[in-house]
PDB file of C-alpha atoms in Angstrom:
ATOM      1  CA  GLU A   1       0.000   0.000   0.000  1.00 91.00           C
ATOM      2  CA  VAL A   2       1.364   3.379  -1.010  1.00 93.00           C
ATOM      3  CA  GLN A   3       1.729   5.734   1.935  1.00 96.00           C
ATOM      4  CA  LEU A   4       2.819   9.358   1.859  1.00 98.00           C
ATOM      5  CA  VAL A   5       3.311  11.370   5.023  1.00 98.00           C
ATOM      6  CA  GLU A   6       3.991  15.090   4.877  1.00 98.00           C
ATOM      7  CA  SER A   7       5.677  17.077   7.612  1.00 98.00           C
ATOM      8  CA  GLY A   8       7.452  20.374   8.144  1.00 98.00           C
ATOM      9  CA  GLY A   9       4.600  22.824   7.857  1.00 98.00           C
ATOM     10  CA  GLY A  10       4.121  25.673  10.266  1.00 98.00           C
ATOM     11  CA  LEU A  11       3.845  29.406  10.754  1.00 98.00           C
ATOM     12  CA  VAL A  12       6.496  31.647   9.238  1.00 98.00           C
ATOM     13  CA  GLN A  13       6.832  35.341   8.513  1.00 98.00           C
ATOM     14  CA  ALA A  14       6.882  36.670   4.974  1.00 98.00           C
ATOM     15  CA  GLY A  15      10.368  36.363   3.519  1.00 98.00           C
ATOM     16  CA  GLY A  16      11.121  33.322   5.618  1.00 98.00           C
ATOM     17  CA  SER A  17      11.795  29.708   4.675  1.00 98.00           C
ATOM     18  CA  LEU A  18      10.408  26.268   5.401  1.00 98.00           C
ATOM     19  CA  ARG A  19      11.283  22.772   4.253  1.00 98.00           C
ATOM     20  CA  LEU A  20       8.510  20.274   3.764  1.00 98.00           C
ATOM     21  CA  SER A  21       9.153  16.535   3.747  1.00 98.00           C
ATOM     22  CA  CYS A  22       7.184  13.736   2.130  1.00 98.00           C
ATOM     23  CA  ALA A  23       8.104  10.313   3.524  1.00 98.00           C
ATOM     24  CA  ALA A  24       7.113   7.532   1.128  1.00 97.00           C
ATOM     25  CA  SER A  25       6.567   3.819   1.660  1.00 94.00           C
ATOM     26  CA  GLY A  26       4.850   0.870   0.053  1.00 93.00           C
ATOM     27  CA  PHE A  27       6.281   1.228  -3.434  1.00 91.00           C
ATOM     28  CA  ARG A  28       9.530   1.120  -5.386  1.00 92.00           C
ATOM     29  CA  PHE A  29      10.649   4.678  -4.744  1.00 90.00           C
ATOM     30  CA  ASP A  30      12.882   5.193  -7.764  1.00 89.00           C
ATOM     31  CA  ASP A  31      10.145   4.171 -10.199  1.00 91.00           C
ATOM     32  CA  TYR A  32       7.749   6.925  -9.251  1.00 94.00           C
ATOM     33  CA  THR A  33       7.015  10.571  -9.866  1.00 95.00           C
ATOM     34  CA  ILE A  34       6.229  12.650  -6.803  1.00 97.00           C
ATOM     35  CA  ALA A  35       4.667  16.079  -6.790  1.00 97.00           C
ATOM     36  CA  TRP A  36       3.686  18.779  -4.360  1.00 98.00           C
ATOM     37  CA  PHE A  37       0.288  20.403  -4.648  1.00 98.00           C
ATOM     38  CA  ARG A  38      -1.319  23.017  -2.454  1.00 98.00           C
ATOM     39  CA  GLN A  39      -4.793  24.231  -1.645  1.00 98.00           C
ATOM     40  CA  ARG A  40      -5.050  27.857  -0.654  1.00 97.00           C
ATOM     41  CA  PRO A  41      -8.074  29.083   1.318  1.00 95.00           C
ATOM     42  CA  GLY A  42     -11.116  29.260  -0.930  1.00 96.00           C
ATOM     43  CA  LYS A  43      -9.183  27.982  -3.958  1.00 96.00           C
ATOM     44  CA  ASP A  44      -8.919  24.728  -5.874  1.00 96.00           C
ATOM     45  CA  ARG A  45      -5.910  22.527  -5.326  1.00 96.00           C
ATOM     46  CA  GLU A  46      -3.039  23.515  -7.615  1.00 96.00           C
ATOM     47  CA  GLY A  47       0.294  22.036  -8.616  1.00 96.00           C
ATOM     48  CA  VAL A  48       3.503  23.409  -7.171  1.00 97.00           C
ATOM     49  CA  ALA A  49       6.424  21.196  -8.199  1.00 97.00           C
ATOM     50  CA  CYS A  50       7.176  17.717  -9.431  1.00 97.00           C
ATOM     51  CA  ILE A  51      10.145  15.374  -9.653  1.00 96.00           C
ATOM     52  CA  SER A  52      10.750  12.191 -11.603  1.00 95.00           C
ATOM     53  CA  LEU A  53      12.567   9.893  -9.195  1.00 93.00           C
ATOM     54  CA  SER A  54      13.859   7.724 -12.031  1.00 90.00           C
ATOM     55  CA  GLY A  55      15.452  10.460 -14.111  1.00 85.00           C
ATOM     56  CA  GLY A  56      15.572  13.479 -11.832  1.00 90.00           C
ATOM     57  CA  ALA A  57      13.621  15.809 -14.110  1.00 94.00           C
ATOM     58  CA  THR A  58      11.757  18.549 -12.293  1.00 96.00           C
ATOM     59  CA  LEU A  59       9.008  21.009 -13.027  1.00 96.00           C
ATOM     60  CA  TYR A  60       7.835  24.105 -11.171  1.00 97.00           C
ATOM     61  CA  THR A  61       4.717  26.123 -11.664  1.00 96.00           C
ATOM     62  CA  ASP A  62       5.078  29.832 -12.298  1.00 96.00           C
ATOM     63  CA  PRO A  63       4.046  31.126  -8.832  1.00 96.00           C
ATOM     64  CA  VAL A  64       6.954  29.305  -7.161  1.00 97.00           C
ATOM     65  CA  LYS A  65       9.705  29.338  -9.775  1.00 97.00           C
ATOM     66  CA  GLY A  66      12.932  30.650  -8.355  1.00 97.00           C
ATOM     67  CA  ARG A  67      11.691  30.347  -4.761  1.00 98.00           C
ATOM     68  CA  PHE A  68      10.900  26.651  -4.227  1.00 98.00           C
ATOM     69  CA  THR A  69      13.161  23.669  -4.846  1.00 98.00           C
ATOM     70  CA  ILE A  70      12.073  20.027  -4.995  1.00 98.00           C
ATOM     71  CA  SER A  71      14.599  17.313  -4.221  1.00 97.00           C
ATOM     72  CA  SER A  72      14.742  13.690  -3.154  1.00 97.00           C
ATOM     73  CA  ASP A  73      16.747  11.331  -0.979  1.00 96.00           C
ATOM     74  CA  SER A  74      16.416   7.753  -2.199  1.00 94.00           C
ATOM     75  CA  ALA A  75      18.061   6.288   0.894  1.00 95.00           C
ATOM     76  CA  LYS A  76      15.452   7.944   3.098  1.00 96.00           C
ATOM     77  CA  LYS A  77      12.638   7.528   0.563  1.00 96.00           C
ATOM     78  CA  THR A  78      11.780  11.145   1.107  1.00 97.00           C
ATOM     79  CA  VAL A  79      11.012  14.063  -1.169  1.00 98.00           C
ATOM     80  CA  TYR A  80      11.565  17.599   0.039  1.00 98.00           C
ATOM     81  CA  LEU A  81      10.176  20.968  -0.889  1.00 98.00           C
ATOM     82  CA  GLN A  82      12.477  23.777   0.150  1.00 98.00           C
ATOM     83  CA  MET A  83      10.490  27.003   0.208  1.00 98.00           C
ATOM     84  CA  THR A  84      12.246  30.354   0.409  1.00 98.00           C
ATOM     85  CA  ASN A  85      11.135  33.977   0.239  1.00 98.00           C
ATOM     86  CA  LEU A  86       7.692  32.889   1.338  1.00 98.00           C
ATOM     87  CA  LYS A  87       4.752  35.191   0.692  1.00 98.00           C
ATOM     88  CA  PRO A  88       1.351  35.404   2.396  1.00 97.00           C
ATOM     89  CA  GLU A  89      -0.190  34.009  -0.787  1.00 97.00           C
ATOM     90  CA  ASP A  90       1.788  30.796  -0.241  1.00 98.00           C
ATOM     91  CA  THR A  91      -0.449  30.076   2.743  1.00 98.00           C
ATOM     92  CA  ALA A  92      -2.071  26.723   2.001  1.00 98.00           C
ATOM     93  CA  VAL A  93      -2.330  23.081   2.891  1.00 98.00           C
ATOM     94  CA  TYR A  94       0.491  21.363   1.037  1.00 98.00           C
ATOM     95  CA  TYR A  95       0.056  17.805  -0.202  1.00 98.00           C
ATOM     96  CA  CYS A  96       2.452  15.346  -1.761  1.00 98.00           C
ATOM     97  CA  ALA A  97       1.220  12.948  -4.393  1.00 98.00           C
ATOM     98  CA  ALA A  98       2.739   9.969  -6.188  1.00 97.00           C
ATOM     99  CA  ASP A  99       2.198   7.874  -9.277  1.00 95.00           C
ATOM    100  CA  PRO A 100       4.396   5.562 -11.326  1.00 92.00           C
ATOM    101  CA  ILE A 101       3.940   7.226 -14.702  1.00 81.00           C
ATOM    102  CA  VAL A 102       3.233  10.927 -15.068  1.00 87.00           C
ATOM    103  CA  PRO A 103       3.987  12.685 -18.377  1.00 86.00           C
ATOM    104  CA  PHE A 104       4.459  16.029 -16.673  1.00 88.00           C
ATOM    105  CA  LEU A 105       7.222  17.156 -18.996  1.00 83.00           C
ATOM    106  CA  ASP A 106       4.817  16.904 -21.923  1.00 85.00           C
ATOM    107  CA  PHE A 107       1.522  17.868 -20.327  1.00 85.00           C
ATOM    108  CA  GLY A 108       2.299  19.765 -17.155  1.00 87.00           C
ATOM    109  CA  LEU A 109       1.318  19.088 -13.564  1.00 92.00           C
ATOM    110  CA  THR A 110      -2.208  17.726 -13.299  1.00 92.00           C
ATOM    111  CA  GLU A 111      -3.945  16.541 -10.149  1.00 94.00           C
ATOM    112  CA  ALA A 112      -5.770  13.755 -11.989  1.00 93.00           C
ATOM    113  CA  ASP A 113      -2.456  12.107 -12.940  1.00 94.00           C
ATOM    114  CA  PHE A 114      -1.693  11.175  -9.338  1.00 96.00           C
ATOM    115  CA  GLY A 115      -3.338   8.230  -7.632  1.00 95.00           C
ATOM    116  CA  SER A 116      -1.831   8.408  -4.161  1.00 96.00           C
ATOM    117  CA  TRP A 117      -1.968  11.357  -1.801  1.00 98.00           C
ATOM    118  CA  GLY A 118      -0.771  12.316   1.638  1.00 98.00           C
ATOM    119  CA  GLN A 119      -2.894  13.948   4.304  1.00 97.00           C
ATOM    120  CA  GLY A 120      -1.381  17.409   3.895  1.00 98.00           C
ATOM    121  CA  THR A 121       0.550  19.838   6.068  1.00 98.00           C
ATOM    122  CA  GLN A 122      -0.471  23.420   6.807  1.00 98.00           C
ATOM    123  CA  VAL A 123       1.812  26.291   5.862  1.00 98.00           C
ATOM    124  CA  THR A 124       0.860  29.740   7.085  1.00 98.00           C
ATOM    125  CA  VAL A 125       2.818  32.826   6.046  1.00 98.00           C
ATOM    126  CA  SER A 126       2.143  35.970   8.012  1.00 98.00           C
ATOM    127  CA  SER A 127       2.651  39.446   6.565  1.00 94.00           C
TER     128      SER A 127
END
């Protein structure tokens, strides 16, 4: 059974940094694609960043480019989202998601492409 557990959320001031972690289990880690999504208050869930664990390719959506970095540690079976220069509009519940085959390089980051999801972690950025 695929399990994803997010951690690292919290309250931070604008301009600050946080690192989110997504601990994965129940599947062959290096064969999957893992993404971070977020749901801001009153908004639909949206993609943030994605990494192919087999090839290392990454993708970032425009609101976070240059500020967020996605990375992975195969030994720990964990994917990270380093968030810097945080803004109040980054306030959201952040989710990690996984699936074995996601053509994100061709078609972008789409929620429907991911079959397994974590429970989410709250990030609040104060102004």
